[in-house]
Structures are given as C-alpha cells and as structure tokens.
Short mmCIF file of C-alpha atoms and ligand atoms in Angstrom, two decimals:
data_model
loop_
_atom_site.label_atom_id
_atom_site.label_comp_id
_atom_site.label_asym_id
_atom_site.label_seq_id
_atom_site.Cartn_x
_atom_site.Cartn_y
_atom_site.Cartn_z
CA MET A 1395 -29.06 -81.28 -46.78
CA GLU A 1396 -32.04 -82.52 -48.92
CA PRO A 1397 -35.41 -81.14 -50.97
CA VAL A 1398 -38.40 -80.88 -48.58
CA ILE A 1399 -40.48 -83.90 -48.41
CA ILE A 1400 -43.51 -82.09 -47.22
CA ASP A 1401 -45.05 -84.30 -45.01
CA GLN A 1402 -41.51 -84.80 -42.50
CA VAL A 1403 -41.38 -80.91 -42.77
CA GLN A 1404 -44.59 -81.13 -41.16
CA LYS A 1405 -44.53 -83.86 -38.75
CA GLU A 1406 -41.27 -81.52 -37.27
CA LEU A 1407 -43.41 -78.52 -37.34
CA ASP A 1408 -45.90 -79.95 -35.27
CA ARG A 1409 -42.95 -81.62 -32.94
CA PHE A 1410 -41.83 -77.72 -32.19
CA ALA A 1411 -45.42 -77.12 -31.38
CA GLN A 1412 -46.82 -74.95 -28.34
CA LYS A 1413 -43.31 -75.16 -26.72
CA GLU A 1414 -40.40 -72.82 -25.84
CA VAL A 1415 -38.46 -73.06 -29.18
CA TYR A 1416 -35.56 -70.76 -30.85
CA ILE A 1417 -36.33 -69.63 -33.68
CA HIS A 1418 -33.25 -68.50 -35.94
CA LEU A 1419 -35.05 -66.82 -39.15
CA GLU A 1420 -33.17 -64.69 -42.18
CA THR A 1421 -33.50 -63.35 -45.82
CA THR A 1422 -30.37 -62.52 -47.35
CA ASN A 1423 -29.34 -61.58 -51.31
CA GLY A 1424 -25.42 -60.35 -50.20
CA ALA A 1425 -23.45 -57.97 -48.88
CA TYR A 1426 -22.43 -57.62 -52.84
CA ALA A 1427 -25.33 -57.93 -54.79
CA SER A 1428 -25.79 -53.85 -55.08
CA HIS A 1429 -21.81 -53.62 -56.23
CA PHE A 1430 -22.07 -56.14 -58.76
CA ASP A 1431 -25.75 -54.86 -60.15
CA GLU A 1432 -25.97 -50.87 -59.47
CA SER A 1433 -29.60 -51.12 -60.05
CA PHE A 1434 -30.18 -53.70 -57.73
CA PHE A 1435 -31.78 -52.98 -54.01
CA SER A 1436 -30.09 -54.70 -51.28
CA SER A 1437 -31.94 -56.13 -48.39
CA GLY A 1438 -32.21 -57.91 -45.93
CA ALA A 1439 -32.73 -59.43 -42.20
CA TYR A 1440 -31.69 -62.18 -39.24
CA ILE A 1441 -33.00 -62.82 -35.87
CA ARG A 1442 -30.57 -65.51 -33.96
CA ASN A 1443 -32.42 -67.10 -30.74
CA ALA A 1444 -35.72 -65.25 -30.86
CA LEU A 1445 -37.40 -67.11 -27.73
CA LEU A 1446 -41.54 -68.08 -28.75
CA GLN A 1447 -43.91 -70.07 -28.73
CA TYR A 1448 -46.19 -71.23 -31.71
CA GLU A 1449 -50.38 -72.57 -31.51
CA HIS A 1450 -49.46 -74.55 -34.90
CA GLY A 1451 -47.05 -74.22 -37.93
CA LYS A 1452 -47.28 -75.07 -40.97
CA ILE A 1453 -45.46 -76.04 -44.64
CA THR A 1454 -47.55 -75.32 -48.26
CA GLY A 1455 -46.92 -74.85 -51.69
CA ASN A 1456 -45.49 -77.09 -54.50
CA GLY A 1457 -42.02 -75.90 -53.88
CA PRO A 1458 -40.27 -73.65 -52.89
CA PHE A 1459 -42.26 -74.03 -50.25
CA ARG A 1460 -43.97 -71.68 -47.93
CA VAL A 1461 -43.92 -72.05 -43.60
CA GLY A 1462 -46.24 -70.36 -41.35
CA LEU A 1463 -46.36 -70.18 -37.31
CA LYS A 1464 -49.13 -68.94 -35.73
CA MET A 1465 -48.90 -67.63 -32.29
CA SER A 1466 -51.12 -66.21 -29.81
CA PHE A 1467 -49.80 -63.07 -30.55
CA GLY A 1468 -48.29 -63.00 -34.47
CA TRP A 1469 -46.97 -64.98 -37.09
CA VAL A 1470 -43.76 -66.20 -38.27
CA TYR A 1471 -43.80 -66.46 -42.15
CA ALA A 1472 -40.48 -67.31 -44.49
CA GLU A 1473 -40.84 -67.85 -47.95
CA GLY A 1474 -39.17 -69.55 -50.67
CA ILE A 1475 -37.77 -72.90 -48.85
CA THR A 1476 -36.47 -75.34 -50.84
CA HIS A 1477 -33.98 -77.76 -48.38
CA PHE A 1478 -34.35 -79.21 -44.43
CA GLU A 1479 -32.47 -80.88 -42.38
CA VAL A 1480 -33.13 -82.22 -39.10
CA ASP A 1481 -29.21 -82.16 -37.51
CA ASN A 1482 -27.73 -84.26 -34.93
CA LYS A 1483 -28.63 -81.70 -32.24
CA GLY A 1484 -32.55 -82.98 -33.10
CA ARG A 1485 -32.27 -79.32 -34.75
CA LEU A 1486 -34.90 -78.41 -38.03
CA LEU A 1487 -33.03 -76.41 -40.56
CA LEU A 1488 -34.59 -75.46 -43.05
CA ALA A 1489 -33.75 -73.39 -46.37
CA GLY A 1490 -34.03 -71.76 -49.54
CA HIS A 1491 -31.64 -71.63 -52.10
CA ASP A 1492 -31.40 -69.61 -55.63
CA PHE A 1493 -30.95 -70.72 -58.83
CA SER A 1494 -27.23 -70.63 -58.33
CA GLY A 1495 -27.25 -73.01 -54.71
CA LYS A 1496 -26.83 -69.61 -52.81
CA LEU A 1497 -29.23 -68.92 -49.53
CA ALA A 1498 -31.83 -66.81 -49.76
CA VAL A 1499 -34.32 -67.73 -47.02
CA SER A 1500 -33.88 -69.56 -43.61
CA LEU A 1501 -35.51 -70.71 -40.27
CA GLN A 1502 -34.59 -73.29 -37.86
CA LEU A 1503 -36.05 -74.38 -34.85
CA SER A 1504 -34.49 -75.46 -32.22
CA GLU A 1505 -35.23 -76.55 -28.36
CA GLN A 1506 -31.62 -75.27 -27.45
CA PRO A 1507 -29.91 -71.70 -28.41
CA PHE A 1508 -27.84 -72.20 -31.95
CA MET B 1095 8.74 -56.58 -53.05
CA GLU B 1096 10.68 -54.87 -50.02
CA LYS B 1097 11.68 -57.38 -48.09
CA GLU B 1098 9.71 -57.95 -44.75
CA ARG B 1099 10.05 -58.72 -40.94
CA HIS B 1100 6.75 -59.99 -40.06
CA VAL B 1101 3.69 -59.13 -41.55
CA LEU B 1102 0.34 -59.28 -40.23
CA VAL B 1103 -2.55 -59.90 -42.09
CA VAL B 1104 -5.77 -58.70 -40.93
CA PHE B 1105 -9.38 -59.90 -42.56
CA PRO B 1106 -12.73 -60.41 -41.27
CA HIS B 1107 -13.71 -63.73 -43.30
CA PRO B 1108 -11.95 -66.86 -44.32
CA ASP B 1109 -11.15 -67.00 -48.24
CA ASP B 1110 -10.72 -62.73 -47.97
CA GLU B 1111 -7.35 -63.26 -48.13
CA ALA B 1112 -7.69 -65.95 -51.23
CA PHE B 1113 -8.51 -64.03 -54.56
CA GLY B 1114 -6.58 -60.91 -53.57
CA VAL B 1115 -3.45 -61.22 -51.67
CA SER B 1116 -2.41 -64.91 -51.38
CA GLY B 1117 -0.04 -64.38 -53.63
CA THR B 1118 1.69 -61.76 -51.34
CA ILE B 1119 1.51 -63.76 -48.92
CA ALA B 1120 2.55 -66.99 -50.37
CA SER B 1121 6.08 -64.72 -51.73
CA TYR B 1122 6.78 -63.38 -48.39
CA THR B 1123 6.71 -67.50 -46.54
CA LYS B 1124 8.42 -69.05 -49.37
CA SER B 1125 11.00 -66.00 -48.70
CA GLY B 1126 11.00 -67.05 -44.74
CA VAL B 1127 9.17 -63.39 -43.73
CA PRO B 1128 6.71 -65.15 -40.80
CA VAL B 1129 2.98 -63.90 -41.36
CA THR B 1130 0.44 -63.79 -38.74
CA TYR B 1131 -3.10 -63.90 -40.25
CA ALA B 1132 -5.99 -62.17 -37.59
CA CYS B 1133 -9.11 -63.56 -39.39
CA LEU B 1134 -12.25 -62.04 -37.03
CA THR B 1135 -15.34 -64.18 -37.96
CA LEU B 1136 -15.66 -67.79 -39.39
CA GLY B 1137 -17.88 -66.41 -42.38
CA GLU B 1138 -21.27 -67.46 -40.38
CA MET B 1139 -23.58 -65.68 -42.73
CA GLY B 1140 -22.04 -66.40 -46.15
CA ARG B 1141 -24.19 -67.26 -48.58
CA ASN B 1142 -22.57 -70.42 -50.90
CA MET B 1143 -23.68 -73.86 -49.47
CA GLY B 1144 -21.60 -76.07 -52.35
CA ASN B 1145 -24.40 -76.16 -55.43
CA PRO B 1146 -26.18 -78.71 -54.11
CA PRO B 1147 -25.44 -77.65 -50.75
CA PHE B 1148 -23.61 -79.82 -48.78
CA ALA B 1149 -23.52 -76.60 -45.84
CA THR B 1150 -26.70 -75.57 -43.54
CA ARG B 1151 -26.28 -72.09 -41.73
CA GLU B 1152 -25.23 -73.91 -38.40
CA SER B 1153 -23.00 -76.43 -40.24
CA LEU B 1154 -20.74 -74.03 -41.87
CA PRO B 1155 -18.88 -72.29 -39.73
CA HIS B 1156 -17.59 -75.08 -38.66
CA ILE B 1157 -16.49 -75.70 -42.43
CA ARG B 1158 -15.42 -72.50 -43.31
CA LYS B 1159 -12.75 -73.07 -40.47
CA LYS B 1160 -11.90 -76.20 -41.37
CA GLU B 1161 -11.17 -74.53 -45.06
CA LEU B 1162 -9.56 -71.24 -43.70
CA GLN B 1163 -7.15 -73.67 -42.01
CA ASP B 1164 -6.29 -75.93 -45.17
CA ALA B 1165 -5.50 -72.19 -46.93
CA ALA B 1166 -3.22 -71.28 -44.25
CA ASN B 1167 -1.15 -74.47 -44.72
CA VAL B 1168 -0.95 -73.99 -48.24
CA LEU B 1169 0.09 -70.57 -47.81
CA GLY B 1170 3.01 -71.37 -45.60
CA ILE B 1171 1.20 -69.23 -42.81
CA ASN B 1172 2.11 -70.95 -38.76
CA ASP B 1173 0.31 -67.76 -37.15
CA LEU B 1174 -3.33 -68.40 -37.95
CA ARG B 1175 -5.60 -66.46 -35.05
CA MET B 1176 -9.74 -67.17 -35.70
CA LEU B 1177 -11.02 -64.01 -33.42
CA GLY B 1178 -14.14 -64.82 -32.36
CA TYR B 1179 -16.46 -62.04 -34.12
CA ARG B 1180 -19.32 -62.84 -35.79
CA ASP B 1181 -20.01 -62.30 -39.70
CA LYS B 1182 -21.87 -59.70 -40.69
CA THR B 1183 -21.85 -57.78 -37.04
CA VAL B 1184 -18.14 -56.79 -37.29
CA GLU B 1185 -19.74 -52.58 -38.10
CA PHE B 1186 -21.85 -53.24 -34.62
CA GLU B 1187 -19.38 -54.22 -32.04
CA ASN B 1188 -17.81 -50.44 -30.35
CA GLU B 1189 -15.76 -48.91 -32.07
CA ALA B 1190 -12.58 -48.57 -29.65
CA VAL B 1191 -13.18 -52.21 -28.22
CA LEU B 1192 -12.47 -53.46 -31.20
CA ALA B 1193 -9.76 -51.08 -32.84
CA ALA B 1194 -7.59 -52.18 -29.20
CA HIS B 1195 -8.16 -55.06 -29.70
CA MET B 1196 -6.41 -55.02 -32.88
CA GLY B 1197 -4.24 -52.49 -30.95
CA SER B 1198 -2.96 -55.48 -29.11
CA ILE B 1199 -2.60 -58.22 -31.64
CA ILE B 1200 -0.27 -55.24 -33.33
CA LYS B 1201 1.65 -55.01 -30.37
CA GLU B 1202 2.77 -58.49 -29.53
CA VAL B 1203 3.29 -59.42 -33.21
CA LYS B 1204 5.08 -56.54 -33.57
CA PRO B 1205 4.74 -56.54 -37.40
CA SER B 1206 6.66 -54.18 -40.48
CA LEU B 1207 3.84 -54.71 -42.72
CA ILE B 1208 -0.07 -54.98 -42.05
CA ILE B 1209 -2.80 -55.60 -45.02
CA THR B 1210 -5.72 -54.87 -44.34
CA PHE B 1211 -8.73 -53.14 -45.87
CA TYR B 1212 -8.78 -49.78 -46.81
CA PRO B 1213 -12.07 -48.70 -45.00
CA GLY B 1214 -14.69 -47.36 -47.40
CA TYR B 1215 -14.05 -48.86 -49.86
CA ALA B 1216 -13.96 -52.21 -49.30
CA VAL B 1217 -17.86 -53.29 -50.60
CA HIS B 1218 -18.70 -55.27 -47.15
CA PRO B 1219 -20.24 -53.36 -44.35
CA ASP B 1220 -17.21 -56.44 -42.25
CA HIS B 1221 -14.95 -55.13 -44.28
CA ASP B 1222 -14.56 -51.24 -44.58
CA ALA B 1223 -15.22 -51.67 -40.12
CA CYS B 1224 -12.23 -54.60 -39.70
CA GLY B 1225 -10.06 -51.67 -41.91
CA ALA B 1226 -10.54 -49.30 -40.10
CA ALA B 1227 -10.21 -50.60 -36.57
CA VAL B 1228 -6.78 -51.42 -37.93
CA ILE B 1229 -6.09 -47.78 -38.49
CA LYS B 1230 -7.79 -46.71 -35.51
CA ALA B 1231 -5.34 -49.26 -33.78
CA VAL B 1232 -2.15 -48.44 -35.95
CA LYS B 1233 -3.18 -44.71 -36.09
CA ASP B 1234 -2.85 -44.71 -31.75
CA MET B 1235 0.05 -45.56 -32.17
CA PRO B 1236 3.37 -42.89 -31.71
CA GLU B 1237 4.26 -42.08 -35.53
CA ASN B 1238 8.13 -43.43 -35.58
CA LYS B 1239 6.21 -47.20 -33.47
CA ARG B 1240 3.92 -47.65 -36.98
CA PRO B 1241 3.62 -50.22 -39.58
CA LYS B 1242 3.57 -49.61 -42.96
CA VAL B 1243 -0.47 -50.75 -43.69
CA HIS B 1244 -0.98 -51.87 -47.60
CA CYS B 1245 -4.84 -51.91 -47.78
CA VAL B 1246 -6.99 -53.79 -50.62
CA ALA B 1247 -9.80 -51.97 -52.08
CA PHE B 1248 -12.07 -53.16 -54.82
CA SER B 1249 -15.47 -50.85 -54.63
CA ASN B 1250 -16.81 -49.28 -58.05
CA ASN B 1251 -15.56 -45.80 -57.04
CA CYS B 1252 -12.04 -46.54 -55.16
CA GLU B 1253 -9.25 -45.34 -58.23
CA GLU B 1254 -11.92 -41.93 -59.11
CA GLU B 1255 -11.55 -41.07 -55.08
CA ILE B 1256 -8.19 -43.00 -54.04
CA GLY B 1257 -6.54 -43.28 -57.00
CA GLN B 1258 -4.69 -45.76 -58.64
CA ALA B 1259 -2.84 -48.66 -56.35
CA ASP B 1260 0.78 -47.32 -55.96
CA VAL B 1261 1.73 -51.07 -54.94
CA VAL B 1262 1.65 -54.08 -57.55
CA ASN B 1263 2.63 -57.41 -56.17
CA ASN B 1264 3.60 -60.03 -59.56
CA VAL B 1265 3.38 -62.98 -58.07
CA SER B 1266 3.18 -65.23 -60.85
CA GLU B 1267 5.56 -67.42 -58.93
CA VAL B 1268 3.26 -68.67 -56.76
CA ALA B 1269 0.53 -68.49 -58.83
CA ASP B 1270 -0.23 -72.48 -58.37
CA LEU B 1271 0.15 -71.79 -54.68
CA LYS B 1272 -2.92 -69.27 -54.81
CA VAL B 1273 -5.12 -70.61 -56.77
CA ALA B 1274 -4.40 -74.13 -54.13
CA ALA B 1275 -5.28 -70.91 -51.41
CA ILE B 1276 -8.97 -69.73 -53.36
CA LYS B 1277 -9.84 -73.71 -53.88
CA ALA B 1278 -8.92 -74.64 -50.48
CA HIS B 1279 -12.96 -72.81 -49.54
CA VAL B 1280 -14.08 -75.48 -51.59
CA SER B 1281 -18.00 -74.16 -49.74
CA GLN B 1282 -17.65 -70.09 -51.30
CA THR B 1283 -15.33 -70.98 -54.59
CA GLN B 1284 -16.26 -74.94 -56.27
CA LEU B 1285 -17.81 -72.84 -58.76
CA MET B 1286 -15.21 -70.08 -59.29
CA ALA B 1287 -12.58 -71.77 -59.10
CA ALA B 1288 -13.14 -74.56 -61.90
CA GLU B 1289 -13.93 -71.62 -64.06
CA MET B 1290 -11.31 -69.64 -63.17
CA GLU B 1291 -8.69 -72.79 -63.50
CA GLU B 1292 -10.55 -73.51 -66.92
CA GLN B 1293 -9.76 -69.65 -68.26
CA LEU B 1294 -5.58 -70.00 -66.63
CA LYS B 1295 -5.11 -73.02 -69.06
CA ASN B 1296 -6.50 -70.96 -72.12
CA GLN B 1297 -4.18 -68.42 -71.15
CA ASP B 1298 -7.32 -65.34 -70.70
CA PRO B 1299 -4.92 -62.27 -70.45
CA ALA B 1300 -7.31 -60.30 -67.78
CA VAL B 1301 -7.35 -63.40 -65.63
CA MET B 1302 -3.63 -64.15 -65.90
CA ALA B 1303 -4.24 -60.18 -64.87
CA ARG B 1304 -5.71 -60.60 -62.13
CA ILE B 1305 -4.64 -63.55 -60.60
CA HIS B 1306 -0.17 -63.09 -61.22
CA ASN B 1307 -0.98 -59.18 -59.86
CA GLU B 1308 -2.78 -57.99 -56.32
CA ARG B 1309 -2.52 -54.60 -55.82
CA PHE B 1310 -2.57 -52.30 -52.59
CA TRP B 1311 -2.37 -49.42 -51.81
CA THR B 1312 -0.20 -47.35 -48.43
CA TYR B 1313 -2.06 -46.08 -45.87
CA LYS B 1314 -1.03 -42.61 -45.88
CA PHE B 1315 -1.64 -41.29 -42.43
ZN1 ZN C 1995 -14.88 -61.29 -46.71
#
C-alpha cells in the first residue's frame, strides 16, 4: 500500500461508480483492546461482499481522509483512510492505519466478490 | 515433561502457538514426539500489517499462511493442517458441527495430549470458541479413551478463577527455536520480536522467565 494520493483514489472511485460493486467495509480496534486496557470500550464491525451501486463517490480531507459513497437510498462512509492500493485483480483497497501501523478501518471495492 | 506418543495442538490463529507454546512444541519434536498442529483460520482479520504496512486486508491471509508454514518448519511440525475457518467468525459457527470436526481430527490423530485454549479464559472470542469445541469433542469420547488436555489461559481474571497453572514447562533449552518461531510471524511480531531480543540480550529477568516458562492448566472433565 502507499499513502493516499487523493487524485488517484478519486479516479478509482469514479471508475467503480454506477455499476454493481462488492464492498468490504470494516472498522476495528482489535479483540485485545479491553484486555490490555480494561477502561477501553472495544467495538468494531465489518461487512464483506455487500453488493451495491453508488451514484458517485468522493474522497475528502487533508489526511487521514474520509470517503463517502452516495447511493440512491443511502450512504457508505469511512473515516481515517491513510493508504491505498489497486491490487493485481483491479480492486481498490483503502485502509487506515493507526499511529503504530495497525489497521483501524478499511473500505474496499471490487467488481468480483472478495 | 511427561513422555507423549503424539501431541495435537489446536489453535484458531497462526501465531497463537508462538508466544506461549512454541517452546513446548519444539521440546516434543526434538525428543522425537510427532506434533500435529491444526490451525482453524489464517488470521485474515489481523490488525498488524507491518509498519510501514506491507500487507493488505486481501494479501494478509496469503502472507500469514506462509509465516505459519515457516514457523511450523522451525518447530519441526511435520503435520500442519489449515482448517479453512475465517478469523473472527469461529464463535458463530454451529457448535456441534465445529466440535464434530475437532472430534474427527482427534479420532484420526489419536493424540496422547491435546494443547488448546482454556474456554472462557483466553480473551479472544475465537480462542474461547476453539477451546470450547475441543473440550466438547473430548468430553464426547468415552472416559477411558480421552487424551489429556493442557489449556492455555491468559485472561486478567484467570488465576483468580481457575487457580495457578499446574503444568509449567521449562523450555530454556529450545529458547532459540522459540524466538525463531515468533520471528517467523513477521507481519504480526516484527516490532515485538525486536524488542524481545534486546531484552533477552540484556537478560531482563521478567522477559527471560516469560520466554523460558510455558504454563498450562490441565482440563478437568
Ligand atoms: Zn489468537
């Protein structure tokens, strides 16, 4: 992965717009967060291979970045995006890594199921 | 360490064996005891991606699979099984089906000792679910056929509730293999391993004790 280049990511978001795409969306602070710090409230969610279509998508912010995908009946949103990659299958992988490099959020788009 | 005929290790994540059990595994394989390691998932949902990140959510399972194979080689494990479950979902599997899967492996391998997580005291939901499935599988066997089960526990409340570990293996003789196994899981341990080696070099007593002693609770059925 490399640090987000906003123009490149925007181009990729445009490429997937208005067609059926599979989404992986995830936030996580890890299963150990409350083990190491009992005052820490552990939470997270992920959805893998949700099939949807968005009208347009946008990446904004000064870094870490925010990404929003506008659908005809709703939104997909991710905050804290720091890195991106278009992998060898043409999938757009967006990820946010925290200060120690651990994954905190990911949003991925693909024309095929992950 | 008691002499064993065959040891079966069952954990849900690549690297679960590294910190608390790899010295014990290496001690067994060194003395000629075959070890089978059944690993339920490939740690697909791990958060460590390397720093700077060299893994992605999609490449991580491939990377961790290779790391697991490397660690198994280091430890002399010649029967490594990757069971194809998905990280963070083990607790949502059908419990009876999962236990039956564990039971079929136990039946085939016929271990004299099984090492797994202590259900309820292993922090990660996958750990607890994995341990529970193994315990259920062994419970379902006739009493005189059951192998011993040594459990790993490390929740903050574990000693309060289940007492002190009754099995402590000193693995100082294979400490180098243990460190190598930990380091094999590069994506997950790169920062920690560097720090640990430094502490070992400085003979930090707390770290030495942690590396050289592996603790288990014998499960009482
Ligand atoms: Zn684990």
